[in-house]
Coordinates of C-alpha atoms in Angstrom, one line a residue:
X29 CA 14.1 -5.2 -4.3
X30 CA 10.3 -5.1 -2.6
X31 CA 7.7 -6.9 -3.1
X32 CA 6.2 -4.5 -5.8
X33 CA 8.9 -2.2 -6.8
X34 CA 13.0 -2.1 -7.6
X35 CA 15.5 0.7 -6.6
X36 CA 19.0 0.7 -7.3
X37 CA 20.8 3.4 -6.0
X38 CA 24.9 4.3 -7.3
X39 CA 26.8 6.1 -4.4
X40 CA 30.4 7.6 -4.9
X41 CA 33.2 7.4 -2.2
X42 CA 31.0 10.3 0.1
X43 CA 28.2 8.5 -0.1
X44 CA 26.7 10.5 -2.9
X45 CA 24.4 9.4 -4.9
X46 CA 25.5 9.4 -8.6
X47 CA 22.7 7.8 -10.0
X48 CA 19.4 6.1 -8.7
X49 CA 16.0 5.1 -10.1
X50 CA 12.8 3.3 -9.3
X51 CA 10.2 1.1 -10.9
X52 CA 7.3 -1.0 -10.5
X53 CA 8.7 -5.1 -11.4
X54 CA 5.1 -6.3 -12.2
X55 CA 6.8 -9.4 -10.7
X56 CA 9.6 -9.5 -13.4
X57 CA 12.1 -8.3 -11.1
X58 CA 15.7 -9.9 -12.9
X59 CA 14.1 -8.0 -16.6
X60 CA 13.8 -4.6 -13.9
X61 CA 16.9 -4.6 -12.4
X62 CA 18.7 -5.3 -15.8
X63 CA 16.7 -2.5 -17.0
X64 CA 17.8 0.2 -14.2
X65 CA 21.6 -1.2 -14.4
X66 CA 21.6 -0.6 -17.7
X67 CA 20.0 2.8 -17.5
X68 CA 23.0 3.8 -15.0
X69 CA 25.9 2.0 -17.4
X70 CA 23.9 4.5 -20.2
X71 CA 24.4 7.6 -17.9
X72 CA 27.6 6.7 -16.1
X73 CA 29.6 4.4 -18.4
X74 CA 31.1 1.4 -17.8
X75 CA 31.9 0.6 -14.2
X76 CA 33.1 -1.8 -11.5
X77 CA 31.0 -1.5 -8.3
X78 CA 30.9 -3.4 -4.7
X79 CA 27.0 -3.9 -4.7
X80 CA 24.4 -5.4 -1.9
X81 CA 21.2 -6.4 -2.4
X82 CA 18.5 -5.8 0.4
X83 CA 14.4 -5.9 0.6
X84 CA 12.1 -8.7 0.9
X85 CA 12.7 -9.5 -2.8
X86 CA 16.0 -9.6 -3.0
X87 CA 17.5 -13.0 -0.5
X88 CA 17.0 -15.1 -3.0
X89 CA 18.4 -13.3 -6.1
X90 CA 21.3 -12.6 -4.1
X91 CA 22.4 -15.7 -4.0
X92 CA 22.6 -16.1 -7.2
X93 CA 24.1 -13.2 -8.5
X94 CA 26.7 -14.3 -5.7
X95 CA 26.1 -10.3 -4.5
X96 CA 26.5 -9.9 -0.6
X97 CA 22.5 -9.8 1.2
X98 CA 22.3 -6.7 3.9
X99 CA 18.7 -7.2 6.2
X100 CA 16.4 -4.3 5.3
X101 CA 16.6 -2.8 9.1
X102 CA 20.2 -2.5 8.7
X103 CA 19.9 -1.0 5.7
X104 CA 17.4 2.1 6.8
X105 CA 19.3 2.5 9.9
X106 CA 22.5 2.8 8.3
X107 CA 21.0 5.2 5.8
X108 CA 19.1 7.4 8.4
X109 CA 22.4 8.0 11.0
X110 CA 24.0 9.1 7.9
X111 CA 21.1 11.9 6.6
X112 CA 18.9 12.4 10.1
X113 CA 20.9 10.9 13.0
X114 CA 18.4 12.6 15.3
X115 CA 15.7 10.2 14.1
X116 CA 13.6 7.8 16.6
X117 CA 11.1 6.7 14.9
X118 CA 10.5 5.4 11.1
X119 CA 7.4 4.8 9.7
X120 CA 8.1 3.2 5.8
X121 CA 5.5 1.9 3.5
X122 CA 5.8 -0.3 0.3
X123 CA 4.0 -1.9 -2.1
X124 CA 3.1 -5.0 0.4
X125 CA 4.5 -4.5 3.1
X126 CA 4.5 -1.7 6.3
X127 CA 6.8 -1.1 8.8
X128 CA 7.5 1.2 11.7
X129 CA 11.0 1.2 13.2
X130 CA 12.0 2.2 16.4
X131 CA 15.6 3.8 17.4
X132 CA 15.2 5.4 20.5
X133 CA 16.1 3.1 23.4
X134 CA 17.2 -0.2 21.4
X135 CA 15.9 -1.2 17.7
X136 CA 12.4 -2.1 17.6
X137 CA 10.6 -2.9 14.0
X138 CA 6.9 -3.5 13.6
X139 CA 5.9 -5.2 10.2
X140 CA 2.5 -6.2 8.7
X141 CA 2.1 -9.7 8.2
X142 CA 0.5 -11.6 5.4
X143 CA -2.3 -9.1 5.0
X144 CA -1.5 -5.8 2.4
X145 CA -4.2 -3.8 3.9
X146 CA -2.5 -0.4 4.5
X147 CA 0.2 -0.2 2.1
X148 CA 1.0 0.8 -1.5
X149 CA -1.0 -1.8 -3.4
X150 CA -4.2 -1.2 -1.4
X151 CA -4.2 2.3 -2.0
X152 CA -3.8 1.2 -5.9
X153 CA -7.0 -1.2 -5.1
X154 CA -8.9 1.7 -3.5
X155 CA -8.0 4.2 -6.4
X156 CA -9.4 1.9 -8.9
X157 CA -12.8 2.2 -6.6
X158 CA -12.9 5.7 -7.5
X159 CA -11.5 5.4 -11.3
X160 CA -8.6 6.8 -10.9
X161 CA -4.6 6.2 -9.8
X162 CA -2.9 6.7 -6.9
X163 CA -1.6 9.8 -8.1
X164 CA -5.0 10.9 -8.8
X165 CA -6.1 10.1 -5.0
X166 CA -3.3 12.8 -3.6
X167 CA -4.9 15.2 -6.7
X168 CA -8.4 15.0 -5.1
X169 CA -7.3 14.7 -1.5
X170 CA -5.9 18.2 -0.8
X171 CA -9.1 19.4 -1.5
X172 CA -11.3 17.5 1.0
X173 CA -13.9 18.9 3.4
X174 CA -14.8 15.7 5.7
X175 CA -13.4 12.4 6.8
X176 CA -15.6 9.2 6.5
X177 CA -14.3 6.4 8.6
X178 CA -13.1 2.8 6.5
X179 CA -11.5 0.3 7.5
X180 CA -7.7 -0.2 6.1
X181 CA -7.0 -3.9 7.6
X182 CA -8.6 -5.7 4.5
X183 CA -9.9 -4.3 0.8
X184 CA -13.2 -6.1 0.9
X185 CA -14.2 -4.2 4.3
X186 CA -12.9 -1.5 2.7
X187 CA -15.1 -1.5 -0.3
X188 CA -17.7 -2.3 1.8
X189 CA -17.5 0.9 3.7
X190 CA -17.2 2.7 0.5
X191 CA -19.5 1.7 -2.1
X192 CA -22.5 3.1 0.0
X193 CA -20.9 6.3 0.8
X194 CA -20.0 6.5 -3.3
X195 CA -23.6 5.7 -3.9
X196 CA -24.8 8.4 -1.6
X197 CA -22.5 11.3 -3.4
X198 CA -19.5 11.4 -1.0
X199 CA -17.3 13.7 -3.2
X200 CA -14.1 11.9 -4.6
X201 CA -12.4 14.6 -2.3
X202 CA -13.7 13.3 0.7
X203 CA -13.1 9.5 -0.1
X204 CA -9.9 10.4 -1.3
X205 CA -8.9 11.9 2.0
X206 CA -10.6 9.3 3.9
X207 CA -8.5 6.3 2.3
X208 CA -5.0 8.4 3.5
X209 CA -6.8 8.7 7.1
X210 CA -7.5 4.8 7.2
X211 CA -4.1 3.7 5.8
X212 CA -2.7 6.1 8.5
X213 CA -5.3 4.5 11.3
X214 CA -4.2 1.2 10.3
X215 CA -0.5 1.7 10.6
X216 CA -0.4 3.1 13.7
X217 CA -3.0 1.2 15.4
X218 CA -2.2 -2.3 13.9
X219 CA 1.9 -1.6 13.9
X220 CA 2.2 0.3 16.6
X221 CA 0.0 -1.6 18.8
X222 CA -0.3 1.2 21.5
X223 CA 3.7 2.2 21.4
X224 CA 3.7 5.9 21.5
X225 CA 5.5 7.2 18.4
X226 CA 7.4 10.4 19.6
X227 CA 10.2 12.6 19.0
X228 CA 11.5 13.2 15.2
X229 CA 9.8 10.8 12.9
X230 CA 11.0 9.9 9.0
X231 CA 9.0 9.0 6.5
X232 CA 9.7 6.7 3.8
X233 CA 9.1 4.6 1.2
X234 CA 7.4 4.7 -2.1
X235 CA 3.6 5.7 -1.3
X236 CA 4.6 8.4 1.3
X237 CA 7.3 9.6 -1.3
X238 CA 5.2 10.4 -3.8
X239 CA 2.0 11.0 -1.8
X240 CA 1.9 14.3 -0.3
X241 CA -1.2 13.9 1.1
X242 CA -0.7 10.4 2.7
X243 CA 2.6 11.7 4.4
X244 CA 0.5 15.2 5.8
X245 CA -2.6 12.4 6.8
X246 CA 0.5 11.0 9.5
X247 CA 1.7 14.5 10.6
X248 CA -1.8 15.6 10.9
X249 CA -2.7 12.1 13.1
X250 CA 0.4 12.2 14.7
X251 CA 0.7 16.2 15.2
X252 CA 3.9 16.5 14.0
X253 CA 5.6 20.1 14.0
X254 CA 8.2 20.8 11.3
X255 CA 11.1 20.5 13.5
X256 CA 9.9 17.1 14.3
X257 CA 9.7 15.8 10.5
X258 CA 12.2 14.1 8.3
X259 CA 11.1 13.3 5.0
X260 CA 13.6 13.2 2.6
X261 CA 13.5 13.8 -0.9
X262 CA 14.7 10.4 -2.0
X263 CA 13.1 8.9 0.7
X264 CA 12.0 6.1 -1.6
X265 CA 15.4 5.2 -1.8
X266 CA 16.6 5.0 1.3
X267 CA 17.0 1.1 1.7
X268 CA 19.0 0.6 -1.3
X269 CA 21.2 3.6 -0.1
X270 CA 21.3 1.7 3.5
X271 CA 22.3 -1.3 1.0
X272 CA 25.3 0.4 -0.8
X273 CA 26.3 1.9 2.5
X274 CA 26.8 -1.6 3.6
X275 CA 28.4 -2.8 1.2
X276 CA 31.6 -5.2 1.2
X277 CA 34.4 -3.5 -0.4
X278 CA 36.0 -6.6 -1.8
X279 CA 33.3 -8.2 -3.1
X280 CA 33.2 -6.5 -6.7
X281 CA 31.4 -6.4 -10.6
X282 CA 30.7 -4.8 -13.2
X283 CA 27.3 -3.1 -14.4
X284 CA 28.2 -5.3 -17.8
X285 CA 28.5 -8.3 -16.3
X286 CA 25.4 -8.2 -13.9
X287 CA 23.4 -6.8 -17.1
X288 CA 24.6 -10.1 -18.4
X289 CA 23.9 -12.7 -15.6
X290 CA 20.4 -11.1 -15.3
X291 CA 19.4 -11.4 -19.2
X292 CA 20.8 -14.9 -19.1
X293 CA 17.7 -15.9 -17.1
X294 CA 18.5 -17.0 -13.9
X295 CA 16.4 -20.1 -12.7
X296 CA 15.0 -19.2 -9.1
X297 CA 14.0 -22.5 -7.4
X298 CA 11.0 -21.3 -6.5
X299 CA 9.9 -20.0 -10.5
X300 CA 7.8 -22.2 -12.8
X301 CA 8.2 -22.5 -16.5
X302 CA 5.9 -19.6 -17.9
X303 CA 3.2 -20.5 -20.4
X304 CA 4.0 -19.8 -23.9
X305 CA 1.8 -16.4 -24.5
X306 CA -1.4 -16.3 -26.5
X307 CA -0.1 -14.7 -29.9
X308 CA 3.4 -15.5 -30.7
X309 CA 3.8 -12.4 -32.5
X310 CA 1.6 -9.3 -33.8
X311 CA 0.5 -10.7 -37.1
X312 CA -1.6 -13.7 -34.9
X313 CA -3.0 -11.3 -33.0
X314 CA -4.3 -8.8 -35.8
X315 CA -5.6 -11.9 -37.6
X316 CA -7.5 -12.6 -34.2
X317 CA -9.0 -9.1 -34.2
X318 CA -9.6 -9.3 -37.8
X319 CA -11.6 -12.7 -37.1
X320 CA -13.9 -11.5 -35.0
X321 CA -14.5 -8.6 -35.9
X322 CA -16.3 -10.2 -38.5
X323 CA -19.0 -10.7 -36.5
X324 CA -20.4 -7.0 -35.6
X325 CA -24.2 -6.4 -33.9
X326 CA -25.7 -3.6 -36.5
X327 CA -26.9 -0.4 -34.4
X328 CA -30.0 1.2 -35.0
X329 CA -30.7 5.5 -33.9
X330 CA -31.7 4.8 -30.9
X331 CA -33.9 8.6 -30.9
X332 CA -36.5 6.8 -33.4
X333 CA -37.3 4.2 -31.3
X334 CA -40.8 3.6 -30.1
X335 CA -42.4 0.6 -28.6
X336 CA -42.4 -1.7 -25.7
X337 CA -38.5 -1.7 -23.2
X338 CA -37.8 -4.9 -20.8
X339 CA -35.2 -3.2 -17.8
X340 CA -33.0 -5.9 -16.0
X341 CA -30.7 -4.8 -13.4
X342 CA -28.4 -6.8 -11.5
X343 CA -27.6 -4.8 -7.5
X344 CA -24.2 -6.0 -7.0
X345 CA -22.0 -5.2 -3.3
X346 CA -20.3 -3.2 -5.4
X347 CA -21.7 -2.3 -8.6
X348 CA -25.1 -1.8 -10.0
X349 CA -25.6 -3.2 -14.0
X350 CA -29.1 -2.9 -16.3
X351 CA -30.1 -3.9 -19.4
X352 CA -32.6 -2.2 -21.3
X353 CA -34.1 -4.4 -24.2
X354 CA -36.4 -3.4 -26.1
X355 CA -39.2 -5.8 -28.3
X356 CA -37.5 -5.4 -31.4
X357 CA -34.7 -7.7 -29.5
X358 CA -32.3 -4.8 -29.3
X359 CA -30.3 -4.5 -25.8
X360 CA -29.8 -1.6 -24.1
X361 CA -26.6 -2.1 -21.8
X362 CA -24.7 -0.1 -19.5
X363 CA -21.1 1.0 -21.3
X364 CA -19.3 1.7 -17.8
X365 CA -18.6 -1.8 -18.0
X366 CA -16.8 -3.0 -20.6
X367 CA -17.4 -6.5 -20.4
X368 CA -20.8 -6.8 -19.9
X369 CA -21.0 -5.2 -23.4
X370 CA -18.8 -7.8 -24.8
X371 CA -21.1 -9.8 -23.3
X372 CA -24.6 -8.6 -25.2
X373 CA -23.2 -8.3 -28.3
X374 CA -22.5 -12.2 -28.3
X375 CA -26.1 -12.5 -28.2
X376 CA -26.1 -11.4 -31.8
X377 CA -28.8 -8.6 -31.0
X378 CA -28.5 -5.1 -31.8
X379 CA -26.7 -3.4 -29.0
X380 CA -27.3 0.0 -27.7
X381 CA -25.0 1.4 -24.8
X382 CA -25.2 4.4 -22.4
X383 CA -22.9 6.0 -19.9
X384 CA -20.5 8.8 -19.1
X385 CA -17.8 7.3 -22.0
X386 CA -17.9 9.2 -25.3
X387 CA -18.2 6.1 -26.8
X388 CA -21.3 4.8 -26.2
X389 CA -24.4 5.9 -28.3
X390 CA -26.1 7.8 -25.5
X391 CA -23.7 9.5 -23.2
X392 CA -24.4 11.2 -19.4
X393 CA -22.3 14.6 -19.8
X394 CA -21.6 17.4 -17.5
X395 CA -22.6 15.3 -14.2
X396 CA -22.7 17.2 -11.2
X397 CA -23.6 16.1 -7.4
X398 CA -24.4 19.1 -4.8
X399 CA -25.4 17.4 -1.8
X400 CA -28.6 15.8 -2.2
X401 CA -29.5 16.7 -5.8
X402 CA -27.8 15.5 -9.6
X403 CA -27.7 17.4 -12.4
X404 CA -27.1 16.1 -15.7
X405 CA -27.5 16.0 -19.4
X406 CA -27.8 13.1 -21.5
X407 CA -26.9 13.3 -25.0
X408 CA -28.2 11.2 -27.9
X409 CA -26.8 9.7 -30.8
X410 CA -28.3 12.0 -33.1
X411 CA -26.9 15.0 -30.8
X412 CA -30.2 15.9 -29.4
X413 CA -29.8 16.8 -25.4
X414 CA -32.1 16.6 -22.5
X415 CA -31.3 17.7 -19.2
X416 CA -31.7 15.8 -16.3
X417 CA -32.3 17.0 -12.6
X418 CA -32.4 14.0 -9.7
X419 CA -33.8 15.7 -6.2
X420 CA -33.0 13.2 -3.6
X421 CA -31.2 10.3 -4.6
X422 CA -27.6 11.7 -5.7
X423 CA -24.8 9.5 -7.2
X424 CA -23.2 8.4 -10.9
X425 CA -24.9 4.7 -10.3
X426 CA -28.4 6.7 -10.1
X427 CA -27.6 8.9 -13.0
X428 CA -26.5 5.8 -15.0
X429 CA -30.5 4.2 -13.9
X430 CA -31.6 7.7 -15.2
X431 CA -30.0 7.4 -18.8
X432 CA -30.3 3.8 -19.0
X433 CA -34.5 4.9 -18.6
X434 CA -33.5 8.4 -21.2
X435 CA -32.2 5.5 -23.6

């Protein structure tokens, strides 16, 4: 159980695995791991099982499951002398946390501390940067052609080394690549701390599992030969394989009755009651929508107008907004950002929006950066085009300024 994410992992007598999973808890982590067992009692039937809990979620439930605790080292080790014995370094990453485990001469681990820079959740914060996933970052990143420098250690320094590089056109490619290369920097230089990593290294954990790229950004850094790398394919499993590994023979239960002790709701000391949620069922919340969607702004064709515009814009760290009103009292607002819409239309004024959504009423289609120069075509509401060239000042935000003048 980590601090983002819960795998369960069913071993046989040869330490085979007969079933294993993995998901995101979104901090719900008894609901997950009721969800998982009972996936596994679906697949595998009924069953009686010694079990062991392990990862920096997990102490606590333990305990009250009454399910024996086995320390997340112990865990890894156990599981990597089983599948790569000739391993001597491991380098793991997890939602929150990072680690790099040495075997070679005694047992050393490395761990972040309070700080998620570097690990699963900040490449999740980073991908949102560049409107996308983190699956979407490995998509773009095998295709890069340079590496920009940013800093790893915290996501604010991170976004403040790449907003500027966004607004000057850096492909999504490039900044792709560039976040693997500064998670990789940051684990090895802030874990590491100058310890050579040598010999055979494994790689594991969720993020280096199912990101390619991020695991080839270490072998590249680290220059890594094949016979050198152990990466394997349920790699994101391997602590709750260490787990059942270690498990305590006598101590047993069955999938039915943890399904049960779990969906009971078991009352962590640390938990607070949760707030009762905002609609009690669906019926509130469609009579919510329906209320206020009473009040609507009425839209005008936005081709016809003629007269007098009033531009606003607001230069954020990290975003750039504008308002186009025109004299008739109608506001022209940027539809990349959903809640500054929300926002104009409570003005009660007609409301006009432009971006690269289909949805708004004048949309920036076909964009396209090559080096110093943006092409585009904006498209009105009446399906008229105009195409747009930008010499020297490439980037969406400046194609956005472009339409938001078009509109």
């Amino acid at each position: 159980i980590g601090s983002t994410t819960v795998k369960i992992a069913i071993l046989d007598n040869e330490n085979e695995v007969l079933f294993s999973d993995y998901e995101r808890h979104f901090a719900n982590i008894q609901e997950t791991l009721a969800l998982l067992l009972s996936k596994a009692k679906e697949k595998l039937g009924e069953m009686t099982v010694s079990p062991s809990i392990t990862g920096s979620g997990g102490l606590t439930l333990s305990g009250h499951l009454n399910v024996p605790f086995t320390q997340e080292v112990v865990a890894v080790a156990t599981a990597l002398q089983d599948y790569a014995p000739q391993t001597d370094v491991a380098i793991e990453l997890g939602g929150e946390d990072a680690k790099i485990i040495y075997f070679t001469g005694g047992i050393d681990q490395r761990m972040n501390g309070i700080c998620a820079g570097g690990t699963g959740s900040f490449i999740d914060q980073m991908a949102s940067l560049l409107q996308t996933d983190a699956a979407g970052l490995n998509e773009y990143a095998k295709n890069y052609q340079m590496i920009y420098p940013i800093a790893a250690r915290c996501g604010v320094f991170a976004k403040s080394d790449i907003q500027p590089l966004i607004n000057e056109g850096a492909t999504r490619e490039d900044l792709s690549a560039s976040i693997f290369q500064a998670v990789v920097n940051q684990t090895i230089s802030g874990l590491a701390c100058g310890k050579p990593i040598r010999g055979t290294v494994a790689f594991l954990g969720g993020p280096l599992h199912f990101l390619p790229e991020l695991r080839h950004a270490f072998i590249r850094t680290l220059n890594l030969d094949a016979d050198h790398i152990v990466a394997p394919d349920h790699s994101h499993l391997f602590a709750a394989i260490g787990a059942a590994m270690n498990a305590d023979e006598k101590v047993t239960v069955s999938l039915s009755d943890m399904i049960s002790r779990l969906t009971s709701g078991i009352k962590m000391e640390f938990e607070v009651k949760r707030m009762d949620p905002l609609f009690a069922s669906q019926e509130d919340y469609d009579a919510f929508q329906a209320r206020h969607a009473q009040h609507q702004v009425k839209k005008g064709d936005l081709s016809t107008y003629s007269g007098s515009c009033y531009l606003g814009i607001d230069a954020g760290s990290t975003t750039t907004k504008a308002a186009l009103v025109g004299e008739d009292g109608t506001v022209i607002v940027c539809g990349e950002d959903p809640h500054l819409v929300e926002l104009a239309k409570s003005t009660g004024r007609h409301v006009l929006s432009y971006g690269f959504a289909e949805s708004n009423d004048v949309v920036c289609v076909h964009p396209d950066v090559k080096g110093i120069q943006s092409d585009f075509i904006v498209r009105f509401e009446d399906g008229t085009e105009h195409a747009v060239e930008i010499k020297s000042n490439p980037g969406r935000h400046n194609m956005l300024n472009a339409t938001a003048v078009l509109t």
